[in-house]
Amino acid sequence: MKAQQEAVFIHIPCDLCGTRDFVTLGKPKASGKIENIVPIPEDISIVRCKRCGFYYTDPMPFWRENELQDIYDATYFPEMTRWWKRVKTKVNPQRRLDTIEKHATSGISQFLEVGCGLGYGLEDAIRRGWVVCGQEVSPFFADQVITRLGIKVFVGQLAAAHYPENYFDAVYVDSVLEHLPQPMEMFREIHRVLKPDGVAYITVTNEDALINKLRSLFFKLTQPRRCPILSPLAYPVHLIGFTPDTFRLACESVGFEVKRVVVCAGTSEWRKFGIRNVGCLLLNIIYFPVYLIGEKLGKGIAIEAVIIPRKQDRK
Ligand SMILES: [Zn+2]
């Protein structure tokens, strides 16, 4: 019975350009949680497409519904520091929705948060008087939002929600695309449901970050087989990865114009979740300046972008 529920691991081509020509970078980190949920194939690796530079997992896990429930459950988010809680729940959504308003050429009425998690974008949108829709694959997260905000959340993949075409004035996608085995389907769906004069705000992890270069050097000396990027088998369960170049390529290939891309320093783990042990403290003393220098060099850990449907593609 368990066998029918297990994830399918499939060798797929690069989701961004379609080629199967890749360089193998190394093995991903594994955690007990995922290994307890599903048996992991021995040949699983992190790879980079030779043609376009997109990072992905090979073979790629396609989680089934019950596995998505187990991965994205009450234990998914570690306990947050007070500072990070405020940034994540208030400061970031407010700043990003302000940016959406600045780029909107007409008023915003219909707002969609894709992969809404615990619904902080939705909460800020409701305060602005927008009509909100939330989509989320995790029933646990969706239930939290429904209870807290009293709104409907579609539970399932975005395309399965069958939102009408040209419907939303604004779409907000915070740290979601990295979790998808084939993110281009979501890019196409966002383009389909967004109005021709709509605005989307997307955040993704930047795999071209300076910290990853440093970790790569460190792993070469200590764990030569280990890849420093992506984490398909451990928190935060990232299956694919963008750089600013591949992110732009992805947007443009489905008919978006990139209005603004910012590479941010991001936030180090200790500021998000606190210091758990001495090793964690030492690591973060090293990491913190690297994040800041990375930002100055355009190699921070987070990409934030405003995208709009390209004029000649507008329906
Ligand atoms: Zn490619």
CSV table of C-alpha atoms and ligand atoms in Angstrom, one decimal:
chain,number,residue,atom,x,y,z
A,1,MET,CA,0.0,0.0,0.0
A,2,LYS,CA,2.9,2.4,0.8
A,3,ALA,CA,4.4,1.7,-2.6
A,4,GLN,CA,1.4,3.3,-4.3
A,5,GLN,CA,1.8,6.5,-2.3
A,6,GLU,CA,5.6,7.0,-2.8
A,7,ALA,CA,7.0,9.9,-4.7
A,8,VAL,CA,8.0,9.3,-8.3
A,9,PHE,CA,11.6,10.2,-9.1
A,10,ILE,CA,12.0,10.9,-12.9
A,11,HIS,CA,14.9,11.9,-15.1
A,12,ILE,CA,13.5,15.0,-16.8
A,13,PRO,CA,15.1,17.5,-19.2
A,14,CYS,CA,15.8,21.1,-18.1
A,15,ASP,CA,12.5,22.7,-17.5
A,16,LEU,CA,13.7,26.0,-18.7
A,17,CYS,CA,15.2,25.2,-22.1
A,18,GLY,CA,14.3,21.5,-22.7
A,19,THR,CA,17.8,20.1,-23.1
A,20,ARG,CA,19.1,17.0,-21.3
A,21,ASP,CA,22.7,18.1,-21.4
A,22,PHE,CA,23.9,18.8,-17.9
A,23,VAL,CA,26.9,18.9,-15.5
A,24,THR,CA,26.5,16.9,-12.3
A,25,LEU,CA,27.5,19.1,-9.3
A,26,GLY,CA,27.2,16.7,-6.4
A,27,LYS,CA,24.9,15.1,-3.9
A,28,PRO,CA,22.2,16.9,-2.0
A,29,LYS,CA,22.0,17.1,1.8
A,30,ALA,CA,19.5,14.6,3.2
A,31,SER,CA,17.4,14.9,6.4
A,32,GLY,CA,15.7,12.2,8.4
A,33,LYS,CA,12.3,13.8,7.8
A,34,ILE,CA,12.2,13.2,4.0
A,35,GLU,CA,14.0,9.8,4.2
A,36,ASN,CA,11.2,8.7,6.6
A,37,ILE,CA,8.6,9.9,4.2
A,38,VAL,CA,9.9,8.3,1.0
A,39,PRO,CA,12.8,6.0,-0.1
A,40,ILE,CA,15.5,8.1,-1.8
A,41,PRO,CA,17.2,6.8,-5.0
A,42,GLU,CA,21.0,6.4,-4.7
A,43,ASP,CA,21.7,8.2,-7.9
A,44,ILE,CA,20.0,11.5,-6.9
A,45,SER,CA,22.2,14.5,-7.8
A,46,ILE,CA,22.1,18.3,-8.2
A,47,VAL,CA,22.8,19.3,-11.8
A,48,ARG,CA,23.3,22.4,-13.9
A,49,CYS,CA,21.9,22.7,-17.5
A,50,LYS,CA,24.9,23.1,-19.9
A,51,ARG,CA,22.8,25.3,-22.3
A,52,CYS,CA,21.0,27.7,-20.0
A,53,GLY,CA,22.5,27.3,-16.5
A,54,PHE,CA,19.3,26.3,-14.7
A,55,TYR,CA,19.9,24.2,-11.6
A,56,TYR,CA,17.7,21.2,-10.9
A,57,THR,CA,17.5,17.8,-9.2
A,58,ASP,CA,18.1,14.6,-11.2
A,59,PRO,CA,16.1,12.4,-10.9
A,60,MET,CA,13.4,14.9,-9.9
A,61,PRO,CA,11.0,14.0,-7.1
A,62,PHE,CA,7.4,14.5,-7.9
A,63,TRP,CA,5.8,14.5,-4.5
A,64,ARG,CA,2.4,12.9,-4.2
A,65,GLU,CA,-0.4,14.5,-2.2
A,66,ASN,CA,0.2,12.6,1.0
A,67,GLU,CA,3.9,13.4,0.8
A,68,LEU,CA,3.2,17.1,0.3
A,69,GLN,CA,1.1,17.0,3.4
A,70,ASP,CA,3.9,15.3,5.4
A,71,ILE,CA,6.7,17.7,4.1
A,72,TYR,CA,4.7,20.9,4.5
A,73,ASP,CA,3.2,20.3,7.9
A,74,ALA,CA,3.4,21.9,11.4
A,75,THR,CA,7.1,21.1,11.6
A,76,TYR,CA,8.1,22.7,8.3
A,77,PHE,CA,8.8,26.2,9.7
A,78,PRO,CA,11.3,26.2,12.6
A,79,GLU,CA,10.3,28.5,15.4
A,80,MET,CA,10.9,32.1,14.4
A,81,THR,CA,12.7,34.8,16.3
A,82,ARG,CA,10.6,37.8,17.2
A,83,TRP,CA,12.5,40.0,14.8
A,84,TRP,CA,12.0,37.5,11.8
A,85,LYS,CA,8.4,37.0,12.7
A,86,ARG,CA,7.8,40.8,12.3
A,87,VAL,CA,9.7,41.0,9.1
A,88,LYS,CA,8.0,37.9,7.6
A,89,THR,CA,4.5,38.6,8.7
A,90,LYS,CA,4.4,42.4,8.4
A,91,VAL,CA,7.5,44.2,7.0
A,92,ASN,CA,8.1,42.1,3.8
A,93,PRO,CA,4.5,41.8,2.7
A,94,GLN,CA,3.8,45.5,3.2
A,95,ARG,CA,6.9,46.5,1.3
A,96,ARG,CA,6.2,44.2,-1.6
A,97,LEU,CA,2.6,45.0,-1.9
A,98,ASP,CA,3.5,48.7,-1.8
A,99,THR,CA,5.8,48.0,-4.8
A,100,ILE,CA,2.9,46.2,-6.6
A,101,GLU,CA,0.8,49.3,-6.1
A,102,LYS,CA,3.5,51.5,-7.4
A,103,HIS,CA,3.8,49.5,-10.6
A,104,ALA,CA,0.1,49.0,-11.2
A,105,THR,CA,-1.2,51.1,-14.1
A,106,SER,CA,-4.8,50.8,-12.9
A,107,GLY,CA,-6.4,50.2,-9.5
A,108,ILE,CA,-6.0,46.8,-7.9
A,109,SER,CA,-9.1,44.8,-7.1
A,110,GLN,CA,-8.4,41.1,-7.6
A,111,PHE,CA,-5.3,39.8,-5.8
A,112,LEU,CA,-3.9,36.2,-5.8
A,113,GLU,CA,-1.2,34.9,-3.5
A,114,VAL,CA,0.3,31.7,-5.0
A,115,GLY,CA,1.6,29.2,-2.5
A,116,CYS,CA,0.2,31.5,0.2
A,117,GLY,CA,1.7,29.5,3.1
A,118,LEU,CA,0.4,31.1,6.3
A,119,GLY,CA,-1.2,33.9,4.4
A,120,TYR,CA,0.8,37.0,5.3
A,121,GLY,CA,0.5,38.5,1.8
A,122,LEU,CA,-3.2,37.9,1.9
A,123,GLU,CA,-3.5,39.6,5.2
A,124,ASP,CA,-1.8,42.7,4.0
A,125,ALA,CA,-3.9,42.7,0.8
A,126,ILE,CA,-7.2,42.4,2.8
A,127,ARG,CA,-6.0,45.5,4.8
A,128,ARG,CA,-5.8,47.4,1.5
A,129,GLY,CA,-9.3,46.5,0.6
A,130,TRP,CA,-8.4,44.1,-2.2
A,131,VAL,CA,-10.5,41.0,-3.0
A,132,VAL,CA,-8.2,38.1,-2.3
A,133,CYS,CA,-7.7,34.5,-3.4
A,134,GLY,CA,-5.2,32.1,-1.9
A,135,GLN,CA,-3.7,28.9,-3.4
A,136,GLU,CA,-1.7,26.4,-1.4
A,137,VAL,CA,-0.7,22.8,-1.7
A,138,SER,CA,-0.5,22.1,2.0
A,139,PRO,CA,-3.8,21.5,3.7
A,140,PHE,CA,-2.1,22.3,7.0
A,141,PHE,CA,-1.1,25.8,5.9
A,142,ALA,CA,-4.4,26.4,4.2
A,143,ASP,CA,-6.4,25.5,7.3
A,144,GLN,CA,-4.3,28.0,9.3
A,145,VAL,CA,-5.2,30.8,6.8
A,146,ILE,CA,-8.9,29.9,6.7
A,147,THR,CA,-9.1,29.9,10.5
A,148,ARG,CA,-7.1,33.1,10.9
A,149,LEU,CA,-8.4,35.2,8.0
A,150,GLY,CA,-11.8,33.6,7.4
A,151,ILE,CA,-11.2,33.4,3.6
A,152,LYS,CA,-11.3,30.6,1.1
A,153,VAL,CA,-8.0,29.0,0.1
A,154,PHE,CA,-7.7,26.6,-2.9
A,155,VAL,CA,-5.8,23.5,-1.8
A,156,GLY,CA,-3.9,22.0,-4.7
A,157,GLN,CA,-1.7,22.9,-7.6
A,158,LEU,CA,-2.2,26.4,-9.1
A,159,ALA,CA,-3.4,25.1,-12.5
A,160,ALA,CA,-6.0,22.9,-10.8
A,161,ALA,CA,-7.7,26.0,-9.3
A,162,HIS,CA,-8.8,26.9,-12.9
A,163,TYR,CA,-8.9,30.6,-12.2
A,164,PRO,CA,-10.3,32.6,-15.1
A,165,GLU,CA,-8.0,34.0,-17.8
A,166,ASN,CA,-7.1,37.7,-17.5
A,167,TYR,CA,-8.6,37.8,-14.0
A,168,PHE,CA,-6.1,39.1,-11.4
A,169,ASP,CA,-4.7,42.6,-11.1
A,170,ALA,CA,-1.9,41.4,-9.0
A,171,VAL,CA,-0.2,38.1,-8.2
A,172,TYR,CA,2.2,37.6,-5.3
A,173,VAL,CA,4.5,34.6,-5.2
A,174,ASP,CA,6.9,34.5,-2.3
A,175,SER,CA,9.5,31.6,-2.2
A,176,VAL,CA,7.4,29.1,-4.0
A,177,LEU,CA,9.0,28.4,-7.4
A,178,GLU,CA,12.1,26.7,-5.8
A,179,HIS,CA,9.7,24.0,-4.5
A,180,LEU,CA,8.4,22.9,-7.9
A,181,PRO,CA,9.8,20.2,-10.0
A,182,GLN,CA,8.7,22.0,-13.2
A,183,PRO,CA,8.3,25.7,-12.4
A,184,MET,CA,7.7,26.8,-16.0
A,185,GLU,CA,4.1,25.6,-15.8
A,186,MET,CA,3.5,28.0,-12.9
A,187,PHE,CA,5.1,30.9,-14.8
A,188,ARG,CA,2.7,30.2,-17.8
A,189,GLU,CA,-0.3,29.9,-15.5
A,190,ILE,CA,0.5,33.2,-13.7
A,191,HIS,CA,0.8,34.8,-17.2
A,192,ARG,CA,-2.6,33.3,-18.1
A,193,VAL,CA,-4.6,34.5,-15.1
A,194,LEU,CA,-3.0,37.9,-14.8
A,195,LYS,CA,-4.7,40.8,-16.6
A,196,PRO,CA,-2.8,42.3,-19.6
A,197,ASP,CA,-2.1,45.4,-17.4
A,198,GLY,CA,-1.6,43.3,-14.2
A,199,VAL,CA,1.5,43.1,-12.1
A,200,ALA,CA,3.3,40.1,-10.5
A,201,TYR,CA,5.8,40.2,-7.6
A,202,ILE,CA,8.0,37.1,-7.4
A,203,THR,CA,10.7,36.2,-4.9
A,204,VAL,CA,13.1,33.3,-5.3
A,205,THR,CA,16.4,32.1,-3.9
A,206,ASN,CA,19.5,33.2,-5.8
A,207,GLU,CA,21.7,30.2,-6.4
A,208,ASP,CA,24.4,32.4,-7.8
A,209,ALA,CA,24.9,33.9,-4.2
A,210,LEU,CA,28.4,34.6,-2.9
A,211,ILE,CA,27.7,32.4,0.1
A,212,ASN,CA,27.2,29.4,-2.2
A,213,LYS,CA,30.7,30.0,-3.8
A,214,LEU,CA,32.2,30.0,-0.3
A,215,ARG,CA,30.3,26.8,0.7
A,216,SER,CA,31.4,25.2,-2.5
A,217,LEU,CA,35.0,25.8,-1.7
A,218,PHE,CA,34.4,24.5,1.9
A,219,PHE,CA,32.7,21.3,0.6
A,220,LYS,CA,35.5,20.7,-1.9
A,221,LEU,CA,37.9,20.4,1.1
A,222,THR,CA,35.6,18.5,3.5
A,223,GLN,CA,32.8,16.7,1.6
A,224,PRO,CA,33.9,16.6,-2.1
A,225,ARG,CA,30.7,14.8,-3.3
A,226,ARG,CA,28.3,17.2,-1.6
A,227,CYS,CA,26.6,20.0,-3.6
A,228,PRO,CA,26.3,23.4,-1.7
A,229,ILE,CA,23.1,24.4,-3.5
A,230,LEU,CA,19.4,23.2,-3.5
A,231,SER,CA,18.1,20.9,-0.9
A,232,PRO,CA,15.5,18.5,-2.4
A,233,LEU,CA,15.7,16.1,0.6
A,234,ALA,CA,16.0,18.6,3.5
A,235,TYR,CA,14.5,21.8,4.8
A,236,PRO,CA,13.6,24.0,2.9
A,237,VAL,CA,13.1,21.3,0.2
A,238,HIS,CA,14.2,23.3,-2.8
A,239,LEU,CA,14.1,21.2,-6.0
A,240,ILE,CA,15.3,23.7,-8.6
A,241,GLY,CA,17.3,26.9,-8.6
A,242,PHE,CA,17.5,30.2,-10.4
A,243,THR,CA,20.2,32.8,-10.9
A,244,PRO,CA,19.2,36.4,-12.0
A,245,ASP,CA,20.0,35.4,-15.6
A,246,THR,CA,17.9,32.2,-15.6
A,247,PHE,CA,15.1,33.9,-13.7
A,248,ARG,CA,14.9,36.6,-16.4
A,249,LEU,CA,15.0,34.0,-19.1
A,250,ALA,CA,12.2,32.1,-17.5
A,251,CYS,CA,10.0,35.2,-17.3
A,252,GLU,CA,10.7,36.4,-20.8
A,253,SER,CA,10.2,32.9,-22.3
A,254,VAL,CA,6.5,32.9,-21.2
A,255,GLY,CA,5.8,36.5,-22.3
A,256,PHE,CA,6.7,38.6,-19.3
A,257,GLU,CA,8.6,41.8,-19.3
A,258,VAL,CA,10.9,42.1,-16.2
A,259,LYS,CA,10.3,45.6,-14.8
A,260,ARG,CA,12.6,45.4,-11.8
A,261,VAL,CA,15.0,42.8,-10.4
A,262,VAL,CA,16.7,43.3,-7.1
A,263,VAL,CA,19.2,40.8,-5.6
A,264,CYS,CA,19.0,41.2,-1.8
A,265,ALA,CA,21.4,40.1,1.0
A,266,GLY,CA,18.6,38.0,2.4
A,267,THR,CA,18.5,37.1,6.1
A,268,SER,CA,20.9,34.7,7.8
A,269,GLU,CA,19.4,31.7,9.6
A,270,TRP,CA,20.3,32.8,13.1
A,271,ARG,CA,18.4,36.1,12.7
A,272,LYS,CA,15.4,34.0,11.5
A,273,PHE,CA,15.5,31.1,13.9
A,274,GLY,CA,18.0,32.0,16.6
A,275,ILE,CA,21.3,30.4,17.7
A,276,ARG,CA,20.7,26.7,18.2
A,277,ASN,CA,24.3,25.7,19.2
A,278,VAL,CA,27.9,26.9,19.2
A,279,GLY,CA,28.6,25.5,15.7
A,280,CYS,CA,25.6,27.4,14.4
A,281,LEU,CA,26.9,30.6,16.1
A,282,LEU,CA,30.4,30.3,14.5
A,283,LEU,CA,29.0,29.5,11.1
A,284,ASN,CA,26.7,32.6,11.3
A,285,ILE,CA,29.6,34.9,12.4
A,286,ILE,CA,31.3,33.8,9.1
A,287,TYR,CA,28.1,33.9,7.0
A,288,PHE,CA,26.7,37.3,8.0
A,289,PRO,CA,29.4,39.5,6.3
A,290,VAL,CA,29.4,37.3,3.3
A,291,TYR,CA,25.7,37.9,2.9
A,292,LEU,CA,26.3,41.7,3.0
A,293,ILE,CA,29.3,41.6,0.7
A,294,GLY,CA,27.3,39.4,-1.6
A,295,GLU,CA,24.5,42.0,-1.8
A,296,LYS,CA,27.1,44.7,-2.8
A,297,LEU,CA,28.4,42.5,-5.6
A,298,GLY,CA,24.9,41.6,-6.8
A,299,LYS,CA,25.3,38.1,-5.4
A,300,GLY,CA,23.0,38.2,-2.4
A,301,ILE,CA,20.8,35.2,-1.5
A,302,ALA,CA,17.4,36.4,-2.6
A,303,ILE,CA,16.0,37.6,-5.9
A,304,GLU,CA,12.9,39.9,-5.8
A,305,ALA,CA,11.3,40.9,-9.1
A,306,VAL,CA,8.3,42.8,-10.5
A,307,ILE,CA,7.1,41.4,-13.8
A,308,ILE,CA,4.3,42.4,-16.2
A,309,PRO,CA,2.8,40.8,-19.3
A,310,ARG,CA,4.9,42.0,-22.3
A,311,LYS,CA,3.0,44.5,-24.4
A,312,GLN,CA,3.1,42.6,-27.8
A,313,ASP,CA,1.8,39.5,-25.9
A,314,ARG,CA,-1.0,41.3,-24.2
A,315,LYS,CA,-4.3,39.6,-25.0
B,1,ZN,ZN,18.4,24.6,-19.7
